[in-house]
Amino acid sequence: MPKVVVDVMPKPEILDPQGKAVLGALPRLGFDGVTDVRQGKRFELEVAGEVTDEVLARVHEMAATLLSNPVIENFTVHVDEAVADTPDVLS
Amino acid sequence: MPKVVVDVMPKPEILDPQGKAVLGALPRLGFDGVTDVRQGKRFELEVAGEVTDEVLARVHEMAATLLSNPVIENFTVHVDEAVADTPDVLS
């Protein structure tokens, strides 16, 4: 079953304390070379039936109204075939 | 500058109360046809210099030790060229 992925990230001009905390922790753990970290959210939506353009338009609406705060966050919507191949139950 | 993306998702066998809350809210907002929602985290790491296999291996280590809890979460690491094209500052 295909999954639709919604990625929600803080806008570039918005402070991201979680990302800054990760950025500060990396050198203390011995990881160098990372100059910036932004932390956002990832939603994987399983939809009934085929992923049509209409379904994607509805997911866009969901992302704008429920999954993100458009004042401070940007979102992207895409179909992830790789996710679709992941077994839902590990045996 | 290329960005390395780390997606962290709850393992399939782990309860995901945030995803369930979203799933429950969708019909109340008039959105039908979504059968499951999983919520995870997305990290965008900006690295100094080129993204070599060695850099990706280090990011894998970061993901396993700091960005995810391997007991309850899976993660994937990939280079996102699309993200790299996003302007960092909106003018």
Tab-separated table of C-alpha atoms in Angstrom:
chain	number	residue	atom	x	y	z
A	1	MET	CA	0.000	0.000	0.000
A	2	PRO	CA	1.523	3.339	-1.019
A	3	LYS	CA	2.218	5.885	1.654
A	4	VAL	CA	2.077	9.626	1.360
A	5	VAL	CA	4.781	11.422	3.291
A	6	VAL	CA	4.382	14.918	4.685
A	7	ASP	CA	7.608	16.577	5.827
A	8	VAL	CA	7.131	19.585	8.089
A	9	MET	CA	10.143	21.810	8.781
A	10	PRO	CA	10.517	25.090	10.651
A	11	LYS	CA	10.842	27.999	8.236
A	12	PRO	CA	14.443	29.166	7.703
A	13	GLU	CA	13.822	32.482	9.488
A	14	ILE	CA	12.330	30.727	12.531
A	15	LEU	CA	14.534	29.790	15.478
A	16	ASP	CA	14.779	26.042	15.991
A	17	PRO	CA	15.822	25.318	19.594
A	18	GLN	CA	15.637	21.528	19.119
A	19	GLY	CA	17.941	21.666	16.127
A	20	LYS	CA	20.316	23.983	17.985
A	21	ALA	CA	20.396	21.562	20.915
A	22	VAL	CA	21.382	18.718	18.581
A	23	LEU	CA	23.988	20.933	16.905
A	24	GLY	CA	25.486	21.755	20.301
A	25	ALA	CA	25.532	18.131	21.404
A	26	LEU	CA	27.315	16.745	18.329
A	27	PRO	CA	30.845	18.093	19.085
A	28	ARG	CA	30.527	16.935	22.693
A	29	LEU	CA	29.892	13.427	21.342
A	30	GLY	CA	32.904	13.652	19.052
A	31	PHE	CA	31.093	14.477	15.815
A	32	ASP	CA	32.581	17.371	13.861
A	33	GLY	CA	31.842	18.848	10.468
A	34	VAL	CA	28.128	19.541	10.910
A	35	THR	CA	27.446	23.275	10.548
A	36	ASP	CA	23.690	23.386	11.063
A	37	VAL	CA	20.843	21.147	12.161
A	38	ARG	CA	17.130	21.725	11.681
A	39	GLN	CA	14.598	19.441	13.303
A	40	GLY	CA	11.122	18.925	11.930
A	41	LYS	CA	8.399	16.344	11.733
A	42	ARG	CA	7.672	13.539	9.316
A	43	PHE	CA	4.197	12.079	8.867
A	44	GLU	CA	3.560	8.845	6.965
A	45	LEU	CA	-0.064	8.589	5.867
A	46	GLU	CA	-1.482	5.302	4.639
A	47	VAL	CA	-4.348	5.955	2.251
A	48	ALA	CA	-7.116	3.613	1.119
A	49	GLY	CA	-6.930	2.935	-2.599
A	50	GLU	CA	-4.758	4.574	-5.189
A	51	VAL	CA	-2.848	7.818	-4.689
A	52	THR	CA	-4.438	10.095	-7.262
A	53	ASP	CA	-3.824	13.812	-7.775
A	54	GLU	CA	-7.076	14.392	-5.897
A	55	VAL	CA	-5.811	12.416	-2.911
A	56	LEU	CA	-2.568	14.397	-2.946
A	57	ALA	CA	-4.553	17.649	-3.039
A	58	ARG	CA	-6.494	16.485	0.039
A	59	VAL	CA	-3.256	15.596	1.810
A	60	HIS	CA	-2.000	19.096	1.003
A	61	GLU	CA	-5.088	20.464	2.742
A	62	MET	CA	-4.485	18.190	5.745
A	63	ALA	CA	-0.873	19.321	5.928
A	64	ALA	CA	-1.852	22.995	5.810
A	65	THR	CA	-4.635	22.733	8.388
A	66	LEU	CA	-3.656	19.989	10.833
A	67	LEU	CA	-0.109	18.734	10.350
A	68	SER	CA	1.722	22.049	10.148
A	69	ASN	CA	1.492	25.590	11.434
A	70	PRO	CA	1.848	27.630	8.232
A	71	VAL	CA	2.974	30.684	10.209
A	72	ILE	CA	6.208	29.057	11.319
A	73	GLU	CA	6.526	25.860	9.246
A	74	ASN	CA	6.881	24.766	5.628
A	75	PHE	CA	5.726	21.382	4.432
A	76	THR	CA	6.264	19.135	1.437
A	77	VAL	CA	4.091	16.249	0.279
A	78	HIS	CA	5.375	13.287	-1.694
A	79	VAL	CA	4.588	9.645	-2.335
A	80	ASP	CA	7.223	7.356	-0.908
A	81	GLU	CA	7.357	4.060	-2.778
A	82	ALA	CA	10.279	2.951	-0.633
A	83	VAL	CA	8.170	3.333	2.489
A	84	ALA	CA	5.418	1.401	0.786
A	85	ASP	CA	7.744	-1.574	0.485
A	86	THR	CA	8.506	-1.658	4.212
A	87	PRO	CA	6.665	-4.540	5.880
A	88	ASP	CA	4.142	-3.274	8.401
A	89	VAL	CA	4.664	-6.176	10.756
A	90	LEU	CA	8.051	-7.598	11.608
A	91	SER	CA	7.842	-11.350	11.955
B	1	MET	CA	25.408	23.259	0.209
B	2	PRO	CA	24.130	19.674	0.264
B	3	LYS	CA	22.104	18.554	3.224
B	4	VAL	CA	21.966	15.132	4.753
B	5	VAL	CA	18.529	14.109	5.911
B	6	VAL	CA	17.894	11.686	8.764
B	7	ASP	CA	14.332	10.388	9.030
B	8	VAL	CA	13.463	8.802	12.358
B	9	MET	CA	10.227	6.828	12.606
B	10	PRO	CA	8.721	4.728	15.396
B	11	LYS	CA	9.154	1.022	14.677
B	12	PRO	CA	6.019	-0.634	13.253
B	13	GLU	CA	5.432	-2.682	16.408
B	14	ILE	CA	5.660	0.393	18.657
B	15	LEU	CA	2.536	2.324	19.615
B	16	ASP	CA	2.521	5.842	18.184
B	17	PRO	CA	0.117	8.000	20.225
B	18	GLN	CA	0.901	11.158	18.212
B	19	GLY	CA	0.093	9.413	14.938
B	20	LYS	CA	-3.078	7.940	16.435
B	21	ALA	CA	-4.152	11.414	17.584
B	22	VAL	CA	-3.723	12.753	14.053
B	23	LEU	CA	-5.575	9.747	12.633
B	24	GLY	CA	-8.465	10.401	15.019
B	25	ALA	CA	-8.588	14.102	14.218
B	26	LEU	CA	-8.723	13.737	10.413
B	27	PRO	CA	-12.366	12.507	10.127
B	28	ARG	CA	-13.491	15.206	12.551
B	29	LEU	CA	-11.960	17.757	10.171
B	30	GLY	CA	-13.714	16.206	7.197
B	31	PHE	CA	-10.785	14.219	5.814
B	32	ASP	CA	-11.588	10.613	4.951
B	33	GLY	CA	-9.652	7.833	3.280
B	34	VAL	CA	-6.573	7.825	5.520
B	35	THR	CA	-6.216	4.448	7.210
B	36	ASP	CA	-3.072	4.982	9.283
B	37	VAL	CA	-0.748	7.772	10.367
B	38	ARG	CA	2.738	7.442	11.837
B	39	GLN	CA	4.561	10.479	13.152
B	40	GLY	CA	8.312	10.682	13.349
B	41	LYS	CA	11.134	13.176	13.196
B	42	ARG	CA	13.128	14.637	10.337
B	43	PHE	CA	16.598	16.106	10.810
B	44	GLU	CA	18.323	18.181	8.142
B	45	LEU	CA	22.073	18.314	8.707
B	46	GLU	CA	24.220	20.808	6.881
B	47	VAL	CA	27.741	19.468	6.536
B	48	ALA	CA	30.944	21.339	5.772
B	49	GLY	CA	32.452	20.238	2.469
B	50	GLU	CA	31.446	17.369	0.275
B	51	VAL	CA	29.168	14.533	1.314
B	52	THR	CA	31.439	11.526	0.997
B	53	ASP	CA	30.718	7.949	2.009
B	54	GLU	CA	32.762	8.630	5.133
B	55	VAL	CA	30.554	11.602	6.039
B	56	LEU	CA	27.459	9.472	5.528
B	57	ALA	CA	28.919	6.778	7.763
B	58	ARG	CA	29.472	9.392	10.484
B	59	VAL	CA	25.901	10.625	10.091
B	60	HIS	CA	24.745	7.018	10.494
B	61	GLU	CA	26.626	6.932	13.795
B	62	MET	CA	25.046	10.233	14.881
B	63	ALA	CA	21.610	8.924	13.967
B	64	ALA	CA	22.126	5.729	15.952
B	65	THR	CA	23.539	7.424	19.066
B	66	LEU	CA	21.920	10.864	19.309
B	67	LEU	CA	19.079	11.360	16.848
B	68	SER	CA	17.169	8.138	17.400
B	69	ASN	CA	16.434	5.628	20.101
B	70	PRO	CA	17.275	2.327	18.374
B	71	VAL	CA	15.081	0.394	20.800
B	72	ILE	CA	11.867	1.991	19.561
B	73	GLU	CA	12.827	3.837	16.366
B	74	ASN	CA	14.174	3.122	12.890
B	75	PHE	CA	16.101	5.692	10.902
B	76	THR	CA	17.147	6.282	7.309
B	77	VAL	CA	19.913	8.548	6.044
B	78	HIS	CA	19.920	10.127	2.597
B	79	VAL	CA	21.297	13.156	0.795
B	80	ASP	CA	18.546	15.533	-0.251
B	81	GLU	CA	19.584	17.592	-3.263
B	82	ALA	CA	16.146	19.224	-3.363
B	83	VAL	CA	16.655	20.535	0.156
B	84	ALA	CA	20.058	21.821	-0.878
B	85	ASP	CA	18.398	23.996	-3.496
B	86	THR	CA	16.107	25.680	-0.968
B	87	PRO	CA	17.357	29.178	-0.205
B	88	ASP	CA	18.454	29.510	3.392
B	89	VAL	CA	17.241	33.053	3.722
B	90	LEU	CA	13.955	34.284	2.309
B	91	SER	CA	14.344	37.780	0.943
